[in-house]
Every structure is written in structure tokens, then in C-alpha cells.
CSV table of C-alpha atoms (C1' of nucleotides) and ligand atoms in Angstrom, one decimal:
chain,number,residue,atom,x,y,z
A,307,MET,CA,40.9,-16.0,-4.6
A,308,PRO,CA,37.5,-14.4,-3.6
A,309,THR,CA,34.8,-16.2,-5.1
A,310,TYR,CA,32.7,-12.8,-6.0
A,311,SER,CA,35.8,-11.6,-8.5
A,312,ASP,CA,33.9,-11.8,-11.8
A,313,ASN,CA,30.4,-11.7,-10.3
A,314,GLY,CA,29.8,-7.9,-10.2
A,315,PRO,CA,30.8,-4.8,-8.2
A,316,ASP,CA,32.7,-5.3,-5.1
A,317,PRO,CA,30.3,-6.1,-2.4
A,318,SER,CA,31.9,-3.5,0.3
A,319,GLU,CA,30.1,-0.7,-2.6
A,320,GLN,CA,26.8,-2.7,-2.9
A,321,ASP,CA,24.9,-0.6,-0.3
A,322,THR,CA,26.6,2.7,-1.4
A,323,ASN,CA,25.6,2.8,-5.2
A,324,LEU,CA,22.4,3.4,-6.1
A,325,PRO,CA,21.3,0.4,-8.8
A,326,PRO,CA,20.6,1.6,-12.3
A,327,PRO,CA,17.6,3.8,-12.8
A,328,GLU,CA,15.9,1.1,-14.5
A,329,GLN,CA,16.4,-1.7,-12.2
A,330,HIS,CA,15.3,0.7,-9.7
A,331,ALA,CA,12.2,1.5,-11.1
A,332,ARG,CA,11.3,-2.0,-11.6
A,333,GLN,CA,11.6,-2.2,-7.2
A,334,TYR,CA,9.1,0.4,-7.0
A,335,ALA,CA,6.8,-0.8,-9.7
A,336,ALA,CA,6.8,-4.5,-8.0
A,337,VAL,CA,5.8,-2.5,-4.4
A,338,ARG,CA,2.9,-1.2,-6.6
A,339,ASP,CA,1.8,-4.0,-8.5
A,340,ALA,CA,1.8,-5.8,-4.5
A,341,HIS,CA,-0.5,-3.0,-3.3
A,342,GLU,CA,-2.5,-3.8,-6.3
A,343,THR,CA,-3.5,-6.8,-5.0
A,344,GLU,CA,-3.1,-7.0,-1.4
A,345,LEU,CA,-6.4,-5.8,0.1
A,346,ILE,CA,-8.3,-8.3,-2.5
A,347,GLU,CA,-6.4,-11.2,-0.9
A,348,ASP,CA,-6.7,-10.4,2.7
A,349,TYR,CA,-10.7,-9.9,2.0
A,350,VAL,CA,-10.5,-13.4,0.2
A,351,GLU,CA,-8.5,-14.9,2.8
A,352,LEU,CA,-10.6,-13.3,5.9
A,353,ILE,CA,-13.9,-14.5,4.3
A,354,GLY,CA,-12.2,-18.1,3.8
A,355,ASP,CA,-11.3,-18.0,7.2
A,356,LEU,CA,-14.5,-16.7,8.7
A,357,LEU,CA,-16.3,-20.0,6.4
A,358,ASP,CA,-13.6,-22.2,8.4
A,359,HIS,CA,-14.1,-21.1,11.8
A,360,ALA,CA,-17.6,-19.4,11.9
A,361,GLY,CA,-19.4,-21.2,9.3
A,362,GLU,CA,-20.3,-18.0,8.0
A,363,ALA,CA,-19.0,-15.0,6.5
A,364,ARG,CA,-21.2,-11.8,7.3
A,365,ALA,CA,-20.5,-7.9,6.4
A,366,THR,CA,-20.7,-7.0,9.8
A,367,ASP,CA,-17.9,-10.0,11.0
A,368,ILE,CA,-15.6,-8.6,8.2
A,369,ALA,CA,-16.3,-4.9,8.6
A,370,ALA,CA,-15.5,-5.4,12.4
A,371,ARG,CA,-12.3,-7.4,12.1
A,372,MET,CA,-11.3,-5.3,8.9
A,373,GLY,CA,-11.8,-2.1,11.0
A,374,VAL,CA,-13.7,-0.8,8.7
A,375,ARG,CA,-17.1,0.2,8.3
A,376,GLN,CA,-19.8,-1.7,6.3
A,377,ALA,CA,-20.1,0.5,3.9
A,378,THR,CA,-16.7,0.0,3.0
A,379,VAL,CA,-17.4,-3.7,3.4
A,380,ALA,CA,-20.2,-3.6,0.9
A,381,ARG,CA,-18.4,-2.4,-1.7
A,382,MET,CA,-15.3,-4.2,-1.4
A,383,ILE,CA,-17.8,-7.3,-2.0
A,384,ARG,CA,-19.4,-6.3,-5.1
A,385,ARG,CA,-16.0,-6.0,-6.1
A,386,LEU,CA,-14.6,-9.8,-5.1
A,387,ASN,CA,-18.2,-10.6,-6.7
A,388,ASP,CA,-17.3,-9.0,-10.1
A,389,GLN,CA,-13.9,-10.7,-9.9
A,390,GLY,CA,-15.4,-13.8,-9.5
A,391,LEU,CA,-13.8,-14.7,-6.5
A,392,VAL,CA,-17.3,-14.5,-4.1
A,393,THR,CA,-20.9,-15.4,-4.7
A,394,ASN,CA,-23.5,-13.3,-2.7
A,395,GLU,CA,-27.1,-12.9,-2.5
A,396,PRO,CA,-28.3,-10.0,-0.7
A,397,TYR,CA,-28.3,-10.3,3.0
A,398,ARG,CA,-27.3,-13.6,3.0
A,399,SER,CA,-23.6,-14.6,4.3
A,400,ILE,CA,-20.7,-14.5,1.3
A,401,PHE,CA,-19.3,-17.5,-0.3
A,402,LEU,CA,-16.0,-18.5,-2.3
A,403,THR,CA,-15.9,-19.4,-5.4
A,404,GLU,CA,-13.4,-21.9,-6.9
A,405,ARG,CA,-11.0,-19.2,-7.5
A,406,GLY,CA,-11.4,-17.7,-4.2
A,407,ARG,CA,-10.7,-20.3,-2.6
A,408,THR,CA,-7.4,-21.0,-4.7
A,409,MET,CA,-6.5,-17.4,-3.5
A,410,ALA,CA,-7.3,-18.2,-0.4
A,411,GLU,CA,-5.2,-21.0,0.3
A,412,GLU,CA,-2.7,-20.0,-0.9
A,413,SER,CA,-2.8,-16.4,0.8
A,414,ARG,CA,-3.4,-18.7,4.1
A,415,LYS,CA,0.1,-20.5,3.5
A,416,ARG,CA,1.8,-17.3,2.5
A,417,HIS,CA,0.4,-15.5,5.2
A,418,GLY,CA,1.7,-18.8,7.7
A,419,VAL,CA,4.9,-18.8,6.6
A,420,VAL,CA,5.8,-15.2,7.3
A,421,LEU,CA,4.3,-15.6,10.5
A,422,GLN,CA,6.0,-18.5,12.0
A,423,PHE,CA,9.2,-17.8,10.4
A,424,LEU,CA,8.8,-14.4,12.9
A,425,ARG,CA,7.7,-16.5,15.7
A,426,SER,CA,11.1,-18.5,14.8
A,427,LEU,CA,13.4,-15.5,14.8
A,428,GLY,CA,12.0,-14.7,17.9
A,429,VAL,CA,9.6,-12.0,17.4
A,430,ASP,CA,6.2,-12.0,19.8
A,431,ASP,CA,3.0,-13.2,18.9
A,432,ALA,CA,1.4,-9.7,18.7
A,433,THR,CA,4.3,-8.1,17.1
A,434,ALA,CA,4.8,-11.0,14.4
A,435,ARG,CA,1.4,-11.1,13.3
A,436,ILE,CA,1.0,-7.4,12.6
A,437,ASP,CA,4.4,-7.8,10.9
A,438,ALA,CA,3.4,-10.4,9.1
A,439,GLU,CA,0.3,-8.9,7.7
A,440,GLY,CA,1.9,-6.3,5.5
A,441,MET,CA,5.4,-8.3,4.8
A,442,GLU,CA,3.6,-11.5,3.7
A,443,HIS,CA,2.4,-9.0,0.1
A,444,HIS,CA,5.9,-8.2,-0.6
A,445,VAL,CA,7.6,-11.6,-0.1
A,446,SER,CA,8.8,-13.1,-3.2
A,447,GLU,CA,8.4,-17.1,-3.8
A,448,THR,CA,12.3,-17.2,-3.4
A,449,THR,CA,12.1,-15.2,-0.4
A,450,LEU,CA,9.2,-17.4,0.9
A,451,GLY,CA,10.8,-20.9,0.3
A,452,ILE,CA,13.9,-19.4,2.4
A,453,MET,CA,11.7,-18.3,5.1
A,454,HIS,CA,10.2,-21.8,5.2
A,455,GLU,CA,13.4,-24.0,5.1
A,456,PHE,CA,14.5,-21.8,8.1
A,457,THR,CA,11.6,-21.9,10.2
A,458,ARG,CA,11.3,-25.8,9.6
A,459,ARG,CA,15.6,-26.0,10.4
A,460,GLN,CA,14.7,-23.6,13.3
A,461,ASN,CA,11.9,-26.1,14.8
A,462,ASN,CA,13.5,-29.4,14.2
A,463,GLY,CA,16.9,-28.1,16.1
A,464,GLY,CA,14.5,-27.0,19.1
A,465,ASP,CA,12.8,-30.3,19.8
B,1261,MET,CA,5.0,-29.8,32.9
B,1262,PRO,CA,5.1,-27.1,29.7
B,1263,THR,CA,6.4,-24.1,29.9
B,1264,TYR,CA,3.7,-22.3,28.1
B,1265,SER,CA,0.8,-23.8,30.8
B,1266,ASP,CA,-0.2,-20.4,31.6
B,1267,ASN,CA,0.6,-18.8,29.2
B,1268,GLY,CA,-2.4,-18.5,26.8
B,1269,PRO,CA,-3.6,-20.6,24.5
B,1270,ASP,CA,-2.3,-23.8,22.9
B,1271,PRO,CA,0.3,-23.0,20.9
B,1272,SER,CA,-0.6,-25.6,18.7
B,1273,GLU,CA,-4.0,-23.9,17.9
B,1274,GLN,CA,-2.4,-20.7,18.1
B,1275,ASP,CA,-2.8,-20.7,14.1
B,1276,THR,CA,-5.6,-22.5,13.5
B,1277,ASN,CA,-8.1,-20.1,15.6
B,1278,LEU,CA,-8.7,-16.2,14.9
B,1279,PRO,CA,-7.3,-13.4,16.7
B,1280,PRO,CA,-10.1,-11.6,18.9
B,1281,PRO,CA,-11.8,-8.6,16.5
B,1282,GLU,CA,-10.2,-6.0,18.0
B,1283,GLN,CA,-6.6,-7.3,17.5
B,1284,HIS,CA,-7.3,-8.5,13.9
B,1285,ALA,CA,-8.6,-5.0,12.9
B,1286,ARG,CA,-5.9,-3.7,14.9
B,1287,GLN,CA,-3.2,-6.0,12.2
B,1288,TYR,CA,-5.0,-4.1,9.2
B,1289,ALA,CA,-5.2,-0.8,11.0
B,1290,ALA,CA,-1.1,-0.9,11.3
B,1291,VAL,CA,-1.2,-1.9,7.5
B,1292,ARG,CA,-2.9,0.9,6.4
B,1293,ASP,CA,-0.9,3.0,8.5
B,1294,ALA,CA,2.4,1.9,6.8
B,1295,HIS,CA,0.7,2.7,3.5
B,1296,GLU,CA,-0.4,6.0,4.3
B,1297,THR,CA,3.4,7.2,4.9
B,1298,GLU,CA,5.4,4.3,2.9
B,1299,LEU,CA,4.8,6.4,-0.5
B,1300,ILE,CA,6.2,10.0,1.0
B,1301,GLU,CA,9.4,7.7,2.9
B,1302,ASP,CA,10.6,6.6,-0.2
B,1303,TYR,CA,10.6,9.9,-1.8
B,1304,VAL,CA,12.5,11.5,0.6
B,1305,GLU,CA,15.1,8.3,0.8
B,1306,LEU,CA,15.5,8.4,-3.1
B,1307,ILE,CA,15.6,12.3,-2.7
B,1308,GLY,CA,18.5,11.9,-0.1
B,1309,ASP,CA,20.4,9.5,-2.4
B,1310,LEU,CA,20.2,11.4,-5.2
B,1311,LEU,CA,21.7,14.5,-3.2
B,1312,ASP,CA,24.6,12.3,-1.8
B,1313,HIS,CA,25.0,10.2,-5.2
B,1314,ALA,CA,24.2,12.7,-7.6
B,1315,GLY,CA,24.6,16.1,-6.2
B,1316,GLU,CA,21.3,16.9,-7.5
B,1317,ALA,CA,17.6,16.2,-7.1
B,1318,ARG,CA,16.1,16.7,-10.5
B,1319,ALA,CA,12.6,15.8,-11.2
B,1320,THR,CA,13.3,14.1,-14.2
B,1321,ASP,CA,15.8,11.9,-12.4
B,1322,ILE,CA,13.3,10.9,-9.5
B,1323,ALA,CA,10.4,9.8,-12.3
B,1324,ALA,CA,13.1,7.8,-14.5
B,1325,ARG,CA,13.8,5.7,-10.8
B,1326,MET,CA,10.3,5.8,-9.5
B,1327,GLY,CA,8.9,4.6,-13.1
B,1328,VAL,CA,6.3,7.1,-12.6
B,1329,ARG,CA,5.5,10.7,-15.1
B,1330,GLN,CA,7.0,13.9,-14.3
B,1331,ALA,CA,3.6,15.0,-13.7
B,1332,THR,CA,3.6,12.5,-10.7
B,1333,VAL,CA,6.3,13.7,-9.5
B,1334,ALA,CA,5.4,17.2,-9.1
B,1335,ARG,CA,2.7,17.1,-7.6
B,1336,MET,CA,4.2,15.0,-4.9
B,1337,ILE,CA,7.0,17.5,-4.7
B,1338,ARG,CA,4.8,20.0,-3.8
B,1339,ARG,CA,3.2,17.4,-1.0
B,1340,LEU,CA,6.6,17.3,0.4
B,1341,ASN,CA,7.1,20.9,0.4
B,1342,ASP,CA,3.9,21.7,2.0
B,1343,GLN,CA,4.7,18.6,4.8
B,1344,GLY,CA,8.1,20.7,5.3
B,1345,LEU,CA,10.3,17.8,3.9
B,1346,VAL,CA,11.6,19.5,1.1
B,1347,THR,CA,12.2,23.0,-0.4
B,1348,ASN,CA,11.9,23.8,-4.0
B,1349,GLU,CA,12.1,26.8,-6.3
B,1350,PRO,CA,10.7,26.3,-9.9
B,1351,TYR,CA,13.0,24.7,-12.5
B,1352,ARG,CA,15.5,23.9,-10.0
B,1353,SER,CA,17.0,21.2,-8.1
B,1354,ILE,CA,15.2,19.8,-5.3
B,1355,PHE,CA,16.6,19.8,-1.8
B,1356,LEU,CA,16.3,18.3,2.0
B,1357,THR,CA,14.8,20.4,5.1
B,1358,GLU,CA,15.9,19.6,8.1
B,1359,ARG,CA,13.2,16.9,8.9
B,1360,GLY,CA,13.6,15.6,5.4
B,1361,ARG,CA,17.3,14.9,6.1
B,1362,THR,CA,16.2,13.1,9.2
B,1363,MET,CA,13.3,10.8,7.8
B,1364,ALA,CA,16.0,10.7,4.9
B,1365,GLU,CA,18.3,9.1,7.3
B,1366,GLU,CA,16.3,7.3,9.5
B,1367,SER,CA,14.4,5.4,6.2
B,1368,ARG,CA,17.7,4.9,4.6
B,1369,LYS,CA,19.0,3.0,7.9
B,1370,ARG,CA,15.8,0.8,8.0
B,1371,HIS,CA,16.2,0.1,4.5
B,1372,GLY,CA,19.8,-1.3,4.9
B,1373,VAL,CA,18.7,-3.3,7.8
B,1374,VAL,CA,16.0,-5.2,5.9
B,1375,LEU,CA,17.8,-5.5,2.4
B,1376,GLN,CA,21.3,-7.0,4.5
B,1377,PHE,CA,18.9,-9.0,6.3
B,1378,LEU,CA,17.6,-10.6,3.4
B,1379,ARG,CA,21.2,-10.9,2.1
B,1380,SER,CA,22.0,-12.8,4.7
B,1381,LEU,CA,19.5,-15.4,4.6
B,1382,GLY,CA,20.5,-16.2,1.4
B,1383,VAL,CA,18.4,-14.1,-0.9
B,1384,ASP,CA,20.0,-12.7,-4.0
B,1385,ASP,CA,20.6,-9.5,-4.9
B,1386,ALA,CA,18.1,-8.5,-7.0
B,1387,THR,CA,15.5,-10.3,-5.3
B,1388,ALA,CA,16.5,-8.6,-2.0
B,1389,ARG,CA,16.3,-5.4,-3.4
B,1390,ILE,CA,12.8,-5.8,-4.6
B,1391,ASP,CA,11.5,-7.4,-1.1
B,1392,ALA,CA,13.3,-4.8,1.0
B,1393,GLU,CA,11.4,-2.2,-0.9
B,1394,GLY,CA,8.2,-3.6,-0.1
B,1395,MET,CA,9.1,-5.2,3.4
B,1396,GLU,CA,10.6,-2.3,5.0
B,1397,HIS,CA,7.6,-0.2,5.7
B,1398,HIS,CA,5.6,-3.6,7.6
B,1399,VAL,CA,9.1,-4.1,9.5
B,1400,SER,CA,8.1,-3.0,13.5
B,1401,GLU,CA,11.1,-1.6,15.5
B,1402,THR,CA,11.1,-4.8,17.7
B,1403,THR,CA,11.7,-7.1,14.3
B,1404,LEU,CA,14.1,-4.6,12.8
B,1405,GLY,CA,16.5,-5.4,15.9
B,1406,ILE,CA,16.3,-8.9,15.8
B,1407,MET,CA,17.0,-8.5,11.8
B,1408,HIS,CA,20.1,-6.4,12.8
B,1409,GLU,CA,21.5,-8.3,15.3
B,1410,PHE,CA,20.9,-11.6,13.1
B,1411,THR,CA,22.8,-9.7,10.4
B,1412,ARG,CA,25.7,-9.0,13.0
B,1413,ARG,CA,25.7,-12.5,14.0
B,1414,GLN,CA,26.0,-14.3,10.3
B,1415,ASN,CA,28.3,-11.8,9.4
B,1416,ASN,CA,30.6,-12.3,12.3
B,1417,GLY,CA,30.5,-16.0,11.8
B,1418,GLY,CA,31.4,-15.8,8.0
B,1419,ASP,CA,35.0,-14.4,8.9
C,871,DT,C1',20.7,36.9,-30.8
C,872,DG,C1',17.8,33.9,-31.7
C,873,DC,C1',15.3,29.0,-31.4
C,874,DA,C1',14.8,24.4,-30.5
C,875,DC,C1',14.7,21.2,-27.1
C,876,DA,C1',14.7,19.4,-22.8
C,877,DG,C1',12.7,20.0,-18.6
C,878,DT,C1',8.6,21.4,-15.6
C,879,DT,C1',4.2,23.0,-14.5
C,880,DT,C1',-0.3,22.9,-14.6
C,881,DA,C1',-5.3,21.3,-15.6
C,882,DG,C1',-8.0,17.4,-15.4
C,883,DC,C1',-9.1,12.5,-15.9
C,884,DC,C1',-9.5,8.0,-13.3
C,885,DT,C1',-9.7,4.3,-10.2
C,886,DT,C1',-9.1,2.9,-5.1
C,887,DG,C1',-10.5,2.9,-0.8
C,888,DG,C1',-11.6,4.5,3.7
C,889,DC,C1',-16.2,8.1,5.4
C,890,DT,C1',-21.0,9.6,6.6
C,891,DA,C1',-26.2,9.7,5.9
C,892,DA,C1',-30.1,7.7,5.0
C,893,DA,C1',-33.3,4.0,2.5
C,894,DA,C1',-34.4,-0.9,2.2
C,895,DA,C1',-34.1,-5.4,4.1
C,896,DA,C1',-34.2,-9.3,7.8
C,897,DG,C1',-34.6,-10.3,11.9
C,898,DT,C1',-36.7,-10.4,17.1
C,899,DT,C1',-39.5,-8.8,20.1
C,900,DT,C1',-44.0,-8.2,22.5
D,1182,DA,C1',-48.9,-8.4,13.8
D,1183,DA,C1',-46.8,-4.3,14.6
D,1184,DA,C1',-43.2,-2.4,16.3
D,1185,DC,C1',-38.3,-2.0,17.2
D,1186,DT,C1',-33.5,-3.4,16.2
D,1187,DT,C1',-30.1,-4.5,13.3
D,1188,DT,C1',-28.0,-5.4,9.1
D,1189,DT,C1',-27.3,-4.4,4.3
D,1190,DT,C1',-27.3,-1.5,0.5
D,1191,DT,C1',-27.4,2.8,-1.9
D,1192,DA,C1',-25.7,7.5,-2.7
D,1193,DG,C1',-22.3,10.5,-2.8
D,1194,DC,C1',-18.2,13.1,-0.5
D,1195,DC,C1',-13.0,13.0,-0.3
D,1196,DA,C1',-7.7,12.7,-0.3
D,1197,DA,C1',-4.1,9.7,-2.7
D,1198,DG,C1',-1.9,8.3,-6.5
D,1199,DG,C1',-1.5,7.1,-11.5
D,1200,DC,C1',-2.2,8.8,-16.1
D,1201,DT,C1',-2.3,12.2,-20.9
D,1202,DA,C1',-2.1,16.8,-23.0
D,1203,DA,C1',-0.8,21.3,-23.1
D,1204,DA,C1',1.7,25.3,-21.5
D,1205,DC,C1',5.8,27.1,-19.8
D,1206,DT,C1',10.6,28.1,-18.8
D,1207,DG,C1',15.2,27.6,-18.9
D,1208,DT,C1',19.8,25.9,-21.7
D,1209,DG,C1',22.7,25.2,-25.4
D,1210,DC,C1',23.5,26.0,-30.2
D,1211,DA,C1',24.0,27.8,-34.8
E,2219,MN,MN1,-2.3,-8.8,4.6
E,2220,MN,MN1,13.5,2.4,0.9
E,2221,MN,MN1,10.2,1.3,0.2
E,2222,MN,MN1,2.7,-2.7,1.6
DNA sequence: TGCACAGTTTAGCCTTGGCTAAAAAAGTTT
DNA sequence: AAACTTTTTTAGCCAAGGCTAAACTGTGCA
């Protein structure tokens, strides 16, 4: 007796049928939500990394690493400031607030889990870095935990 | 003698150091590129699914499943038409062009690989569907191939 | 047949996140 | 100190993708 007998539709049909409209809509809504916070997170994470590795986070460096113009960075910095994530004085380095540091730390951790998971799957480093940069914002806590555990096992088994 | 001796930086430093600025910038650029085509692909894929499963793709149904207003859908349909992906006459169902069908098919395949990969990792169905909807657009061909192979092995081993 | 209602389209608003050009401030060199 | 260069900021343009409100079309039912 299969264990899925009273557990929803036959798995063999699970791929060919569409989910009910409301569930389907929630999928896309989750993606839109992720996209709203995505760029903010990447900026905060990058600023944290620059502070750690270079000692300061200048607009020029942020622009170079983001691959955008300084004007774009300047306006984003203002937004981060408005949201209480960074402090900045004109013509000076940018610093993270307590909230900013928390967000940077969480993003860094999440990014690392996804990146190492991809590496442990056998994806080459450059590709893994590109994929992780986008995927990280669309991975639920559930999936993140599973990825982390997978990586841990992979690394232990490889000793 | 470790095999990575002449193969770039010591792996133990690979996570703590930032990539060179140009490579870093390319990461973010890849994400921005993905976001440009992402919504188009989801619309085309959804229209294809509706045509297959419901026989026609009406704006109302698209709006309900996307979780957006009909006005939003109407304008998107015009864009898809401009790009030669759909044909549509006023107040009638939407159909895919040859190009549209190709895109729908590719998206459907890619979406399926990511979804089944997540399931085979042990992620529950509802969560897997949400994560796949976002992740699918940020998975390189390389990673997609590895995911596919992983899923295949997992399923064969489970027999 | 005519009318009401559901579906569709259009017009116009807003925010986000790119961009360029130009002004202003800071830093460096002579 | 003055001049030059780099960095930062500001102003304003554009496209994408949400939204509401209102006009329009088509369909089904009285
Ligand atoms: Mn990212
Ligand atoms: Mn999809
Ligand atoms: Mn998607
Ligand atoms: Mn995305």
C-alpha cells in the first residue's frame, strides 16, 4: 500500500496539472516580494563585505562592484539611509547601522549556504557564484536548511 | 601534495575574499539580465499551460493566476504581441506564435527540472513550487544539467 | 429584442532602478 | 595657494510593472 494513497493527488499527475489559481498566484506573489527586497539586501551585504575587507565602503567601489553608475549608487545610499540601514555623511565612507549589520550578516550567511551547496553539487566556482547571486533571494528557510545539511554531509563524506 | 596547489587561491580563503571587481560586477549583471526576461517567460509559460489544460488563455484567468489586475495583464499582452510571442484579437483568447511556443516549452522544461530537483532533495511540494518559480530564472545551463542528473539518479535509486 | 453583467481595454498615476550631464566638494600635485 | 583630477551629489530622462477608474465590447437571459 503506497504511503501517498490518502495524501493528495497521484504523484504521477502532479506535474501535468496546474495548481489551483490562488496557490498559483501566491507563487508569483512570493517572487515579486523577493524582488522588492533583493537589491537592498545585495547592497547591504556588499557594504558589509567592503567594510570588512577594505576597511571602508566608498561609493566608487560599490559602483564598480555592482556594475552600475555612481549616480545610481548615490540614490540607493539615500534609500538605505531612509530605511535606517546605513549612516553616511557627504563625501565620506558609508557605514552600517545595527539593523544594517544584522541584515548584512543574514544575507552573507544565506549567500554562503547557497554558494557552497552549488559547489558541493559539482558546479564550478565562477558559475556557482553567478547562480548563487540570483538564487539566494528565492530560497525558503526550508530549502536553505536542506541545502545546508546536504553540504555538510557532502563535506564530511569527502574526508 | 594537494591537487589545488597551482589552481588559484587556497580554497579555505575562497569564501572570505571578495572576487575581483569585474567578476563581481558580472554576477550582478547576470541577475539584472535574468530579471529582464523573467516575467515575459512566466507569462508565456502560463499562457502555454492554460492553452494545454483549459483549451484557451483568457485575460481573466491569467490575471487570477498571476495575482495581478487585468489592466496589468492587458498591457503585458500588448508587450508580448509586440515581441512576436503571442497573437491576440480584441476580446478573444490569446494564442502563442511559433516563437512563443518555443519559449513556453523551454521554460516549462527548465521549470520542471528545478521543481523536481527540489522535490528530490526532500523539499515539500508547496515550498518547492514557490522556490522553483523564482529560482528557475537564475539557474545556468551548467547547474540545470547537474540538477537534472541528480534527480535522475535519486529517482532510479529509489526504485 | 433588449439589457445587465462580465470581460476587456484604455488612460493616467506611482515607485523602482537604470542612465547622462552638470555642479559641487574633496583630494592631489606642482 | 592654485590648478587639476577624482569623487560625490543633484537634476532630470526613460522603461518596467504595479495600481485605480472609466470606457467599451460581447454574451446570456428575461
Ligand atoms: Mn544577490
Ligand atoms: Mn516558470
Ligand atoms: Mn518563474
Ligand atoms: Mn529573481
